[in-house]
PDB file of C-alpha atoms and ligand atoms in Angstrom:
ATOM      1  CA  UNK N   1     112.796  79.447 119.921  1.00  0.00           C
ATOM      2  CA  UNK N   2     113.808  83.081 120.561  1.00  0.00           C
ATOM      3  CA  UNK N   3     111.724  82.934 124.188  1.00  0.00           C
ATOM      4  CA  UNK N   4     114.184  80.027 125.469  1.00  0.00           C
ATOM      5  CA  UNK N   5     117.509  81.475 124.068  1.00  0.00           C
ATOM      6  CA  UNK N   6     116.668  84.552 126.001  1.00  0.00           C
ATOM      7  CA  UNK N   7     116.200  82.183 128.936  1.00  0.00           C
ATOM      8  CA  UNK N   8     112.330  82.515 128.815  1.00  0.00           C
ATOM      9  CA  UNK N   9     109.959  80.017 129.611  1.00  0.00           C
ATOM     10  CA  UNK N  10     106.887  80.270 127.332  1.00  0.00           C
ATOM     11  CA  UNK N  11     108.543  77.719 125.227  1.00  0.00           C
ATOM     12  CA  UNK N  12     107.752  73.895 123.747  1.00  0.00           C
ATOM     13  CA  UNK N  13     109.749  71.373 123.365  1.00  0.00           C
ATOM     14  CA  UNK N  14     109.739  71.031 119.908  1.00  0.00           C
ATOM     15  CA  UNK N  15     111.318  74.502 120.093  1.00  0.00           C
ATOM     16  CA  UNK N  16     113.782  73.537 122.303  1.00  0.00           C
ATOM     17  CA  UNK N  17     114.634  70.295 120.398  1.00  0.00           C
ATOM     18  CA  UNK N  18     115.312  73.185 116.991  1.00  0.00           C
ATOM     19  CA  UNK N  19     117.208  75.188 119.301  1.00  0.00           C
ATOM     20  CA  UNK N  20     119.356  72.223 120.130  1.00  0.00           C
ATOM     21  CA  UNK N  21     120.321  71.717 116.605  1.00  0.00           C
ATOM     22  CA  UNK N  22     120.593  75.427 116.165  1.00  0.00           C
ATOM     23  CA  UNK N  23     122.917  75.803 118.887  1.00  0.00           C
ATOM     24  CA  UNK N  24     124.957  72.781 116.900  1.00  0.00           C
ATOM     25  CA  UNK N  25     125.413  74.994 113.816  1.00  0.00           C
ATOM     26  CA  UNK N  26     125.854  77.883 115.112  1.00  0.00           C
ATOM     27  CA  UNK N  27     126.989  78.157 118.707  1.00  0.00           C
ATOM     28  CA  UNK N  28     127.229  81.937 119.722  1.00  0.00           C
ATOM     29  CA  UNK N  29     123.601  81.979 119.162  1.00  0.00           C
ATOM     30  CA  UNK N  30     122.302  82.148 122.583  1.00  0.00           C
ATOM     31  CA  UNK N  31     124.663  85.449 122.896  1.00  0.00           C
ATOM     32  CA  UNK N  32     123.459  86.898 119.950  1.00  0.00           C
ATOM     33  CA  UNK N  33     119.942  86.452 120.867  1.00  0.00           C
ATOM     34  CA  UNK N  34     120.453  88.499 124.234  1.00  0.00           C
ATOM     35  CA  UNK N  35     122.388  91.312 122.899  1.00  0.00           C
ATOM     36  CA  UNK N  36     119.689  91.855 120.080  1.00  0.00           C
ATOM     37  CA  UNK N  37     117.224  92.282 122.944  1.00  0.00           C
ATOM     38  CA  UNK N  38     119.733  94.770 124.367  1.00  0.00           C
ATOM     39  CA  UNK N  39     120.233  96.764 121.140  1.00  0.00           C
ATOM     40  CA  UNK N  40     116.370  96.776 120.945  1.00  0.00           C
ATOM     41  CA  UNK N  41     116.355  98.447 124.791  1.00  0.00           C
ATOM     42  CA  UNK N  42     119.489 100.620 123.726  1.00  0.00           C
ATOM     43  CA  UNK N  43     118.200 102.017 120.279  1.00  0.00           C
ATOM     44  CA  UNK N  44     114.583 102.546 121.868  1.00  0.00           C
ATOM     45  CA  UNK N  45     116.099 104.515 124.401  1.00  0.00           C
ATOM     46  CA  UNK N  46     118.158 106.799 122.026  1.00  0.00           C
ATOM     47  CA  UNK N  47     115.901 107.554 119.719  1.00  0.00           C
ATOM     48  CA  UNK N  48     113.450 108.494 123.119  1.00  0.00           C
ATOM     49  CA  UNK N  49     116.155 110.555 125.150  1.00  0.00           C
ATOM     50  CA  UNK N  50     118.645 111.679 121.948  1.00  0.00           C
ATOM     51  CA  UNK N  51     115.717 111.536 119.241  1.00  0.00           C
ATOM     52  CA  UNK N  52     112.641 113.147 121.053  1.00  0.00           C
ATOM     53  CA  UNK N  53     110.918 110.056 119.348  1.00  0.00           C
ATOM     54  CA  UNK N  54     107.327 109.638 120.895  1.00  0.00           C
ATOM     55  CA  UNK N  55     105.692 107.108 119.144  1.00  0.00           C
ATOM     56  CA  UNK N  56     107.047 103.607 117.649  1.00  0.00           C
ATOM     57  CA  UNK N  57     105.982 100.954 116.537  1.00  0.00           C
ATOM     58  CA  UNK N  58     107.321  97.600 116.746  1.00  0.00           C
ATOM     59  CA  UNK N  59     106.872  94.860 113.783  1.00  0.00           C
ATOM     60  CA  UNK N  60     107.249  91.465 115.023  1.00  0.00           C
ATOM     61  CA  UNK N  61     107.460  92.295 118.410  1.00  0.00           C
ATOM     62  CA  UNK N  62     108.250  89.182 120.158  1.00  0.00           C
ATOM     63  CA  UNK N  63     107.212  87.623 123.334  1.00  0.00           C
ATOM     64  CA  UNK N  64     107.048  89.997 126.321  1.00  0.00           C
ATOM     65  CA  UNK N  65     110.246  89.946 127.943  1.00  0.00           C
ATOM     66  CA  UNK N  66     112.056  92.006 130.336  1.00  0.00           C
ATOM     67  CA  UNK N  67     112.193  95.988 129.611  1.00  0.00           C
ATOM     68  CA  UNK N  68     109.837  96.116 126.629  1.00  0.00           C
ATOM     69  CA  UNK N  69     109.708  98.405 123.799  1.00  0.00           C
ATOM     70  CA  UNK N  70     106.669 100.824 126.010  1.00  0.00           C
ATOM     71  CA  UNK N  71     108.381 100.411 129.065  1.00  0.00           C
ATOM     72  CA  UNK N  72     112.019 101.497 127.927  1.00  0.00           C
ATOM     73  CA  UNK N  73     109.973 104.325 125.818  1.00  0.00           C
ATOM     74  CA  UNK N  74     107.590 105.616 128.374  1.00  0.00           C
ATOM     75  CA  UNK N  75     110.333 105.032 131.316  1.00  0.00           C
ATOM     76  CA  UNK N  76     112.024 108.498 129.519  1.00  0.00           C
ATOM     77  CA  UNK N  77     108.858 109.909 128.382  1.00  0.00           C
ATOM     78  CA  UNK N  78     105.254 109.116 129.750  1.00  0.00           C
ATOM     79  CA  UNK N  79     103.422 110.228 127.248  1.00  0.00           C
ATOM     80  CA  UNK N  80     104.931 107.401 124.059  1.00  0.00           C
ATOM     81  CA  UNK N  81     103.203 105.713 122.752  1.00  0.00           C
ATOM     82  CA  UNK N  82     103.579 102.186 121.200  1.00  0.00           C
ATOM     83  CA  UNK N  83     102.182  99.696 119.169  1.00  0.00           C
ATOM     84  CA  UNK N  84     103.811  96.121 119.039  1.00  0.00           C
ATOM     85  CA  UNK N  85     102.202  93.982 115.626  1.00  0.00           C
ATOM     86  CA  UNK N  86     102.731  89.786 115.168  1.00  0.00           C
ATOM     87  CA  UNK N  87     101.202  87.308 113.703  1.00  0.00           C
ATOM     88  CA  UNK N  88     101.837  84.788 116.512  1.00  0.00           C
ATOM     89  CA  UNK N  89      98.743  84.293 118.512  1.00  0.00           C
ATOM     90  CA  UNK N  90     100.836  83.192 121.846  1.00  0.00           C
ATOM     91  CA  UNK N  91     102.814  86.362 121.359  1.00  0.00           C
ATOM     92  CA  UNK N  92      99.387  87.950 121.315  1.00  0.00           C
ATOM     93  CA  UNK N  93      97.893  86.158 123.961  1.00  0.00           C
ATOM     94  CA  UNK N  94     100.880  87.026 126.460  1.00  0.00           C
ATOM     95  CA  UNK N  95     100.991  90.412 124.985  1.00  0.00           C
ATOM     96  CA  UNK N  96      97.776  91.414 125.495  1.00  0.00           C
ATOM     97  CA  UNK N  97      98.081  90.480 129.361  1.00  0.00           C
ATOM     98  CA  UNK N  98     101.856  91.723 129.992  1.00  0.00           C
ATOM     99  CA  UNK N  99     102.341  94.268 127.452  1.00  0.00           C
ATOM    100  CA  UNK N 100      98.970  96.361 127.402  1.00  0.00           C
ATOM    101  CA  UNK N 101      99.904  97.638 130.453  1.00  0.00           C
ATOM    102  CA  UNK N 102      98.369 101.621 129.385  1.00  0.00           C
ATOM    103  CA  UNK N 103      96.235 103.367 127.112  1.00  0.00           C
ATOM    104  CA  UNK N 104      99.433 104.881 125.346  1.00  0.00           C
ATOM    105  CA  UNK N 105     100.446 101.080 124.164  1.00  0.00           C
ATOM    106  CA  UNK N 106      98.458  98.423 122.144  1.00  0.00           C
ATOM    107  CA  UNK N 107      99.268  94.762 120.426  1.00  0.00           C
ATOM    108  CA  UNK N 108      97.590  94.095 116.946  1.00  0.00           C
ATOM    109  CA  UNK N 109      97.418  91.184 115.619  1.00  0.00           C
ATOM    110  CA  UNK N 110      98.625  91.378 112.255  1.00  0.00           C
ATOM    111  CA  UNK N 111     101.029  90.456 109.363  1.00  0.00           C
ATOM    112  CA  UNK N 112     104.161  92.735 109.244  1.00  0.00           C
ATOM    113  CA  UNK N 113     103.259  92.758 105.324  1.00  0.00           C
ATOM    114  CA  UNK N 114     100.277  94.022 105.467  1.00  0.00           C
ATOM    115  CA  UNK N 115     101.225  97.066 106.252  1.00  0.00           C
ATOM    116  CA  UNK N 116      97.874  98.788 104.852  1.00  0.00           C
ATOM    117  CA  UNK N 117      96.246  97.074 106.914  1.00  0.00           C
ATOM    118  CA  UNK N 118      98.216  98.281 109.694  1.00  0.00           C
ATOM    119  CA  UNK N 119      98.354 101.582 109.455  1.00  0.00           C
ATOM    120  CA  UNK N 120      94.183 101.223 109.082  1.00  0.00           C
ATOM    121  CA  UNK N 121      94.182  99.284 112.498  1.00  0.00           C
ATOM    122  CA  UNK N 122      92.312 101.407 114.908  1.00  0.00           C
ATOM    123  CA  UNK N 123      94.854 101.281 117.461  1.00  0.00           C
ATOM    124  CA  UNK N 124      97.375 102.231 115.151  1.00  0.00           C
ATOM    125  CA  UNK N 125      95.297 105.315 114.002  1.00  0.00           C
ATOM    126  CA  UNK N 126      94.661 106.168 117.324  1.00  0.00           C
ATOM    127  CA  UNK N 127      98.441 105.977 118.541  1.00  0.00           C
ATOM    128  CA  UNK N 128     100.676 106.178 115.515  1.00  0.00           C
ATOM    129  CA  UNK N 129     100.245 109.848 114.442  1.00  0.00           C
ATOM    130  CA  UNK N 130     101.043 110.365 110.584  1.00  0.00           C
ATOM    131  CA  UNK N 131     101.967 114.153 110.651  1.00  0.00           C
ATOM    132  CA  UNK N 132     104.912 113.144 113.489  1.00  0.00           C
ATOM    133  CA  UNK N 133     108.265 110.947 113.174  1.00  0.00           C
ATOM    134  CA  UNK N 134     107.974 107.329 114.077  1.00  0.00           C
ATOM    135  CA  UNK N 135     110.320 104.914 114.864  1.00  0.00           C
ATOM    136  CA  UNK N 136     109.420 101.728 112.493  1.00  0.00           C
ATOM    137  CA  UNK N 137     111.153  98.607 114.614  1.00  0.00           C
ATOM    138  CA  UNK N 138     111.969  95.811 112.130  1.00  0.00           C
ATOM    139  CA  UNK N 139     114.124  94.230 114.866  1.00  0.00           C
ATOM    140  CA  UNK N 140     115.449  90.562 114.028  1.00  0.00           C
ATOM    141  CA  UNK N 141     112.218  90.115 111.747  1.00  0.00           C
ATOM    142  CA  UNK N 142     113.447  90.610 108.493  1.00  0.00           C
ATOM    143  CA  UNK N 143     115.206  87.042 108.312  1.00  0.00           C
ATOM    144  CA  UNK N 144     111.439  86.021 108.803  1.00  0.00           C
ATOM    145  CA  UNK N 145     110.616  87.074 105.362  1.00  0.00           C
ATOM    146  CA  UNK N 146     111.313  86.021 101.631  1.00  0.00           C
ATOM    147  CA  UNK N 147     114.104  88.040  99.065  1.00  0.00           C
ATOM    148  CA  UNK N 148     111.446  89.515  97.580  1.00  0.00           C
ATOM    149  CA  UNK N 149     109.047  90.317 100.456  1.00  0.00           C
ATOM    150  CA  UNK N 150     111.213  92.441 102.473  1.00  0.00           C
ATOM    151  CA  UNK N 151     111.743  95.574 100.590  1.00  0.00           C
ATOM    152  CA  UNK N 152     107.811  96.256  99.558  1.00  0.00           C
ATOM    153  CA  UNK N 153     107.149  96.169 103.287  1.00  0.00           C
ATOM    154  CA  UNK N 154     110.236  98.630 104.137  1.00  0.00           C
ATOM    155  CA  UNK N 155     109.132 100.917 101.053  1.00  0.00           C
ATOM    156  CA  UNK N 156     105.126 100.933 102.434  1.00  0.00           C
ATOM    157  CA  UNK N 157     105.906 101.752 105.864  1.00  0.00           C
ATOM    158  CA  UNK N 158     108.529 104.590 104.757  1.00  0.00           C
ATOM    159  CA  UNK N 159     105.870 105.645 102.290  1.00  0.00           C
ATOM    160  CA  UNK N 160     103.277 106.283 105.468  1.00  0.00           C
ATOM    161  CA  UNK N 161     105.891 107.796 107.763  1.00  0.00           C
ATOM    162  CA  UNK N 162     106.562 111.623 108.337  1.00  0.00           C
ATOM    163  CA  UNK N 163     109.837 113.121 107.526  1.00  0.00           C
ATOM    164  CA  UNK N 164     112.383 112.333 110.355  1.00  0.00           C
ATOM    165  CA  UNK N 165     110.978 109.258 111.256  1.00  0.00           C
ATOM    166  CA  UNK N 166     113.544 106.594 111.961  1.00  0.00           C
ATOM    167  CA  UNK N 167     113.326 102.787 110.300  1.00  0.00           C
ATOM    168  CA  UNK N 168     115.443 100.743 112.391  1.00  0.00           C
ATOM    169  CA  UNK N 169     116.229  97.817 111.164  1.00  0.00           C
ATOM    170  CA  UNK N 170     118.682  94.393 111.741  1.00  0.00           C
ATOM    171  CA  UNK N 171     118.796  91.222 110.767  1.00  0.00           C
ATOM    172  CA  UNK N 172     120.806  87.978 110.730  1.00  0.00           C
ATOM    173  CA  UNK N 173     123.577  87.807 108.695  1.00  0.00           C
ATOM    174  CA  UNK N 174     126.553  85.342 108.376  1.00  0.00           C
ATOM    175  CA  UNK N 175     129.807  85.666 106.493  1.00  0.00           C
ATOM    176  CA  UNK N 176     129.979  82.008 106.202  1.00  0.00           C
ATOM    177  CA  UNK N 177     127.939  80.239 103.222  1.00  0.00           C
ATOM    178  CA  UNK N 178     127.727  76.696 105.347  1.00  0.00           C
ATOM    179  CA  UNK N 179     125.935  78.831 108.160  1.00  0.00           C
ATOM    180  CA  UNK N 180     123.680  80.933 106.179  1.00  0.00           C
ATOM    181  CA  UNK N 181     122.270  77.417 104.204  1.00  0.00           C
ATOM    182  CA  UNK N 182     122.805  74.963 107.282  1.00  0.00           C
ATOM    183  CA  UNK N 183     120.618  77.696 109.265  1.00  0.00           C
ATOM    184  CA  UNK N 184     118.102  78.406 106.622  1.00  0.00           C
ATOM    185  CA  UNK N 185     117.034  74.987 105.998  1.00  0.00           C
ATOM    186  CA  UNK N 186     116.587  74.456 109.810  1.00  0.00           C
ATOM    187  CA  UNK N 187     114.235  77.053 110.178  1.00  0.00           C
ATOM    188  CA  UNK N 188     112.483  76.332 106.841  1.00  0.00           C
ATOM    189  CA  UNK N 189     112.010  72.906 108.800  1.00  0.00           C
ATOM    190  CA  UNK N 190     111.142  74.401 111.797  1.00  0.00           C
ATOM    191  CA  UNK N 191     108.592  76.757 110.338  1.00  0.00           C
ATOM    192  CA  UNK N 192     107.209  74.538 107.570  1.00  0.00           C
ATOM    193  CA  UNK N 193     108.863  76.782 105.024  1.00  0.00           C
ATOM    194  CA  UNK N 194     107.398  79.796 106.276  1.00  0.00           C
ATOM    195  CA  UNK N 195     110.783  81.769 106.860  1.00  0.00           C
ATOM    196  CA  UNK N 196     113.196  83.548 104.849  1.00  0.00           C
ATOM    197  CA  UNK N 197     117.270  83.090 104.964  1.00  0.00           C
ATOM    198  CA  UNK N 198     120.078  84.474 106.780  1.00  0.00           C
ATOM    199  CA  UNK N 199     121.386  86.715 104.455  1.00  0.00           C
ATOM    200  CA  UNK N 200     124.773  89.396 104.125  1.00  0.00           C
ATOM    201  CA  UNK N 201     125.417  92.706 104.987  1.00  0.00           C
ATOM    202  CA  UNK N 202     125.043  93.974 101.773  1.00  0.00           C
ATOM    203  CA  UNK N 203     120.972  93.303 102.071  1.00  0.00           C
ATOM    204  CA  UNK N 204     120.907  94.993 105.213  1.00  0.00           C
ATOM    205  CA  UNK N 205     122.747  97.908 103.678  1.00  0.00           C
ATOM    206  CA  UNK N 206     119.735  97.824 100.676  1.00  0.00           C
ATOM    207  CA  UNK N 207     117.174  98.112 102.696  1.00  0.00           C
ATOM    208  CA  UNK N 208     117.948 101.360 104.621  1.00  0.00           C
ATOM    209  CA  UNK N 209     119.526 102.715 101.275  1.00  0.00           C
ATOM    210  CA  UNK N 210     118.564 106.472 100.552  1.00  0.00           C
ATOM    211  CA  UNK N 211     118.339 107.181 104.826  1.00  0.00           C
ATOM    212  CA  UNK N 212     120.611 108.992 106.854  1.00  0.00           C
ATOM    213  CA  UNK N 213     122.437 106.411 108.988  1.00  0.00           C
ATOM    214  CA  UNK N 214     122.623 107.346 112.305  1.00  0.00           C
ATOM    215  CA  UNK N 215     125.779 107.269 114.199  1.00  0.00           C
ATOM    216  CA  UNK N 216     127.470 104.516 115.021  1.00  0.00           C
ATOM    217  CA  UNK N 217     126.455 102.995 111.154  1.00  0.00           C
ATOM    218  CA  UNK N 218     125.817  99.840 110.574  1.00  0.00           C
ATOM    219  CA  UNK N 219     127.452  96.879 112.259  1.00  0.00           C
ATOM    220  CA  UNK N 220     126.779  93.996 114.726  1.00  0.00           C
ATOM    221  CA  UNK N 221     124.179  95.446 116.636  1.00  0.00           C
ATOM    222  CA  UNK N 222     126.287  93.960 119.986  1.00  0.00           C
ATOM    223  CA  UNK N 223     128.456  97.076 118.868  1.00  0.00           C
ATOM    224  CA  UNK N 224     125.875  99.720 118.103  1.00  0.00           C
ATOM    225  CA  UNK N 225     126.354 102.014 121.080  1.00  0.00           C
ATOM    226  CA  UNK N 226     127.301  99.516 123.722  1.00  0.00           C
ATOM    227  CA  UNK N 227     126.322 100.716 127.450  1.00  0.00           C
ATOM    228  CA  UNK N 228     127.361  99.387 130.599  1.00  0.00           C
ATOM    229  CA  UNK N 229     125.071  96.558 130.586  1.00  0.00           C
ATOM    230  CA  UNK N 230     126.740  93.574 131.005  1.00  0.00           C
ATOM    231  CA  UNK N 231     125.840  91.225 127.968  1.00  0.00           C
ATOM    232  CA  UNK N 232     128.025  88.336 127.366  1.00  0.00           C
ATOM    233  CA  UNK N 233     129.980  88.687 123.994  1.00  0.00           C
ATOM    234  CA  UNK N 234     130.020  86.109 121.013  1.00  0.00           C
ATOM    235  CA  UNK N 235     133.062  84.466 121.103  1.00  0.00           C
ATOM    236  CA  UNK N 236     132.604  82.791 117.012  1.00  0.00           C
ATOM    237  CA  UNK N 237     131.575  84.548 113.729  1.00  0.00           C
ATOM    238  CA  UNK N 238     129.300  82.472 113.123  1.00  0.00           C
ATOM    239  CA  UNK N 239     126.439  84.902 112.445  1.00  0.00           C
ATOM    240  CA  UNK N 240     125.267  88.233 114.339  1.00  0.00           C
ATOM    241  CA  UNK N 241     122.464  90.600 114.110  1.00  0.00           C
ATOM    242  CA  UNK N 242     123.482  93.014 111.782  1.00  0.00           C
ATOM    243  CA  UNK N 243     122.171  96.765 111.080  1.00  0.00           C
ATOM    244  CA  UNK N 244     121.123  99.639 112.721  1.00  0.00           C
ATOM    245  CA  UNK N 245     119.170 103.116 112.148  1.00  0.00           C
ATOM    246  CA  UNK N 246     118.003 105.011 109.504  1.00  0.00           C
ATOM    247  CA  UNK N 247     116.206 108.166 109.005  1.00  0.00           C
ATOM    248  CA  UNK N 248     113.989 109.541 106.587  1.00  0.00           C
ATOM    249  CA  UNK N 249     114.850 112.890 104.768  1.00  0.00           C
TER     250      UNK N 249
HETATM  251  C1  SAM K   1     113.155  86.729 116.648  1.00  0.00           C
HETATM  252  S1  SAM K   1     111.608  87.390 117.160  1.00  0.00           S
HETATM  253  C2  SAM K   1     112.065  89.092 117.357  1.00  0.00           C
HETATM  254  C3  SAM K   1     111.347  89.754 118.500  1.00  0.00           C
HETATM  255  C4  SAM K   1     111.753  91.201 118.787  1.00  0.00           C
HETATM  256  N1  SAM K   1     111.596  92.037 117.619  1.00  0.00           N
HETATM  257  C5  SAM K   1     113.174  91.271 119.283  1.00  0.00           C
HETATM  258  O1  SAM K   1     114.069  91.615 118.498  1.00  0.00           O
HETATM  259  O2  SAM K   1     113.416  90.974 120.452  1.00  0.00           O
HETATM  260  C6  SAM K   1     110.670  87.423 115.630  1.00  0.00           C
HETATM  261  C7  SAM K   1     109.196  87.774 115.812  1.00  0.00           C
HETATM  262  O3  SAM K   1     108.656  88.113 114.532  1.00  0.00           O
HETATM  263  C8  SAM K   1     107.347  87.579 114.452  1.00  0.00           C
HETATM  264  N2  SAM K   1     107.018  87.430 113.029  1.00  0.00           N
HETATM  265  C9  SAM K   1     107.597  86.606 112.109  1.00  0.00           C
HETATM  266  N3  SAM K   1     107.032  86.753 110.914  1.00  0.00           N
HETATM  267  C10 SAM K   1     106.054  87.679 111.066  1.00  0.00           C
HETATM  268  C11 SAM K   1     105.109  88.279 110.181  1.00  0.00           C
HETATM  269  N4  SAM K   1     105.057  87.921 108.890  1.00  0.00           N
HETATM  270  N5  SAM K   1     104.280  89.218 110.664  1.00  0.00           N
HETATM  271  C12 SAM K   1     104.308  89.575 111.978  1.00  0.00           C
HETATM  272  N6  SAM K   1     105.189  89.051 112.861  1.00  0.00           N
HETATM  273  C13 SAM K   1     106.043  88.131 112.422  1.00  0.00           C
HETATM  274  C14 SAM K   1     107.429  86.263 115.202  1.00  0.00           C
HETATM  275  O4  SAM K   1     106.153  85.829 115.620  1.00  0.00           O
HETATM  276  C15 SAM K   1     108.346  86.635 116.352  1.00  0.00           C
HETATM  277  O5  SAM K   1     107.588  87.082 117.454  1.00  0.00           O
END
């Protein structure tokens, strides 16, 4: 669903057909789902260029797309080094052709809670090294997951990273109760209940509680240090991507 409101084509139709529907509910989504990508391509490149950030790694990665996670990274610094993790096998499959483009980036196959079993992954090991800072991308994935899943999985991976590693992490959240359950049981129908909810800003704010929040804060991620790309704005509140950066003590 997220490949064809990017404008992708390694979509189905039944995917389109929930898109549709989505699109009903909540209009602005197409919008939101291109300037997430954009805040992904933005925050990768500060935390490279501003951040000295070498290695990240990127949980529910996503379809390849235009200007990847490795590409943005290595682009200001050849030597970083990335690892992208899903569970989807056509993500995979597409990954491993159009993302694997070096020895400095890898796709594992995994599920983002499992993270013991990620950081065990040999090309994780290999690439991911524990005595430097990380960036932990949890990128409009955290939706994906259950109330009570998300915060174990934010606690193991900040449990495994050095000191100054960065979480980054954003989610979407809507002001308006109809949305957030009109939205959530779509997707629970979609996914045969294998999703989470759009939640409020508040949960966002939980789960990077305790880190330094980088400048700008948290906000719609549209607004988190907006470049000169042009990106098209949301014109409705109906929901956004909502978060930003945090970093560990
Ligand atoms: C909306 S896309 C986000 C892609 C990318 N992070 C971005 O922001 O452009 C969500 C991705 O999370 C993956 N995903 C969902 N649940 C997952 C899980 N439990 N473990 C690993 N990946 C998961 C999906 O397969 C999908 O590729």
């Amino acid at each position: 669903m997220y490949d064809w409101l990017l404008g992708g084509i390694d979509n189905y139709k039944a995917d389109r057909d929930a898109c549709q529907i989505l699109l009903e509910i909540a209009p602005s989504t197409k919008a939101l789902a291109v300037n997430n990508r954009a805040f992904l391509r933005r925050v990768v490149k500060v935390l490279a260029q501003e951040y000295g950030i070498r290695q990240f790694l990127d949980h529910g990665s996503g379809l390849p797309t235009r200007d990847n996670v490795h590409e943005v990274a290595q682009r200001v610094a050849t030597d970083a080094r990335v690892v992208y993790v899903d569970n989807d096998p056509i993500v995979l499959a597409h990954g491993r052709t159009r993302l694997v483009e070096n020895d400095r980036t890898a796709i594992v196959q995994a599920d983002m809670r499992d993270t013991d079993g990620i950081f065990r992954h040999s090309d994780v090991t290999r690439l991911i090294r524990r005595d430097e800072p990380t960036a932990a991308l949890f990128v409009s994935v955290t939706h994906c997951l259950k109330d009570h899943e998300v915060q174990p999985m934010i606690d193991a991976v900040k449990e495994r990273l050095a000191p100054g590693s960065f979480m980054v992490i954003c989610q979407l959240v809507s002001e308006h109760e109809k949305v957030r359950e009109d939205v959530t049981a779509l997707m629970a129908d979609a996914t045969g209940g294998n999703w989470g909810r759009v939640r409020e800003e508040d949960d966002v704010r939980g789960y990077l509680r305790g880190l330094d929040i980088i400048e700008p804060g948290l906000r719609d991620v549209t607004d988190w240090r907006p470049d000169r790309e042009v990106h098209p704005r949301q014109h409705v509140d109906d929901w956004v991507e909502w978060g930003g950066v945090g970093r560990l003590p």
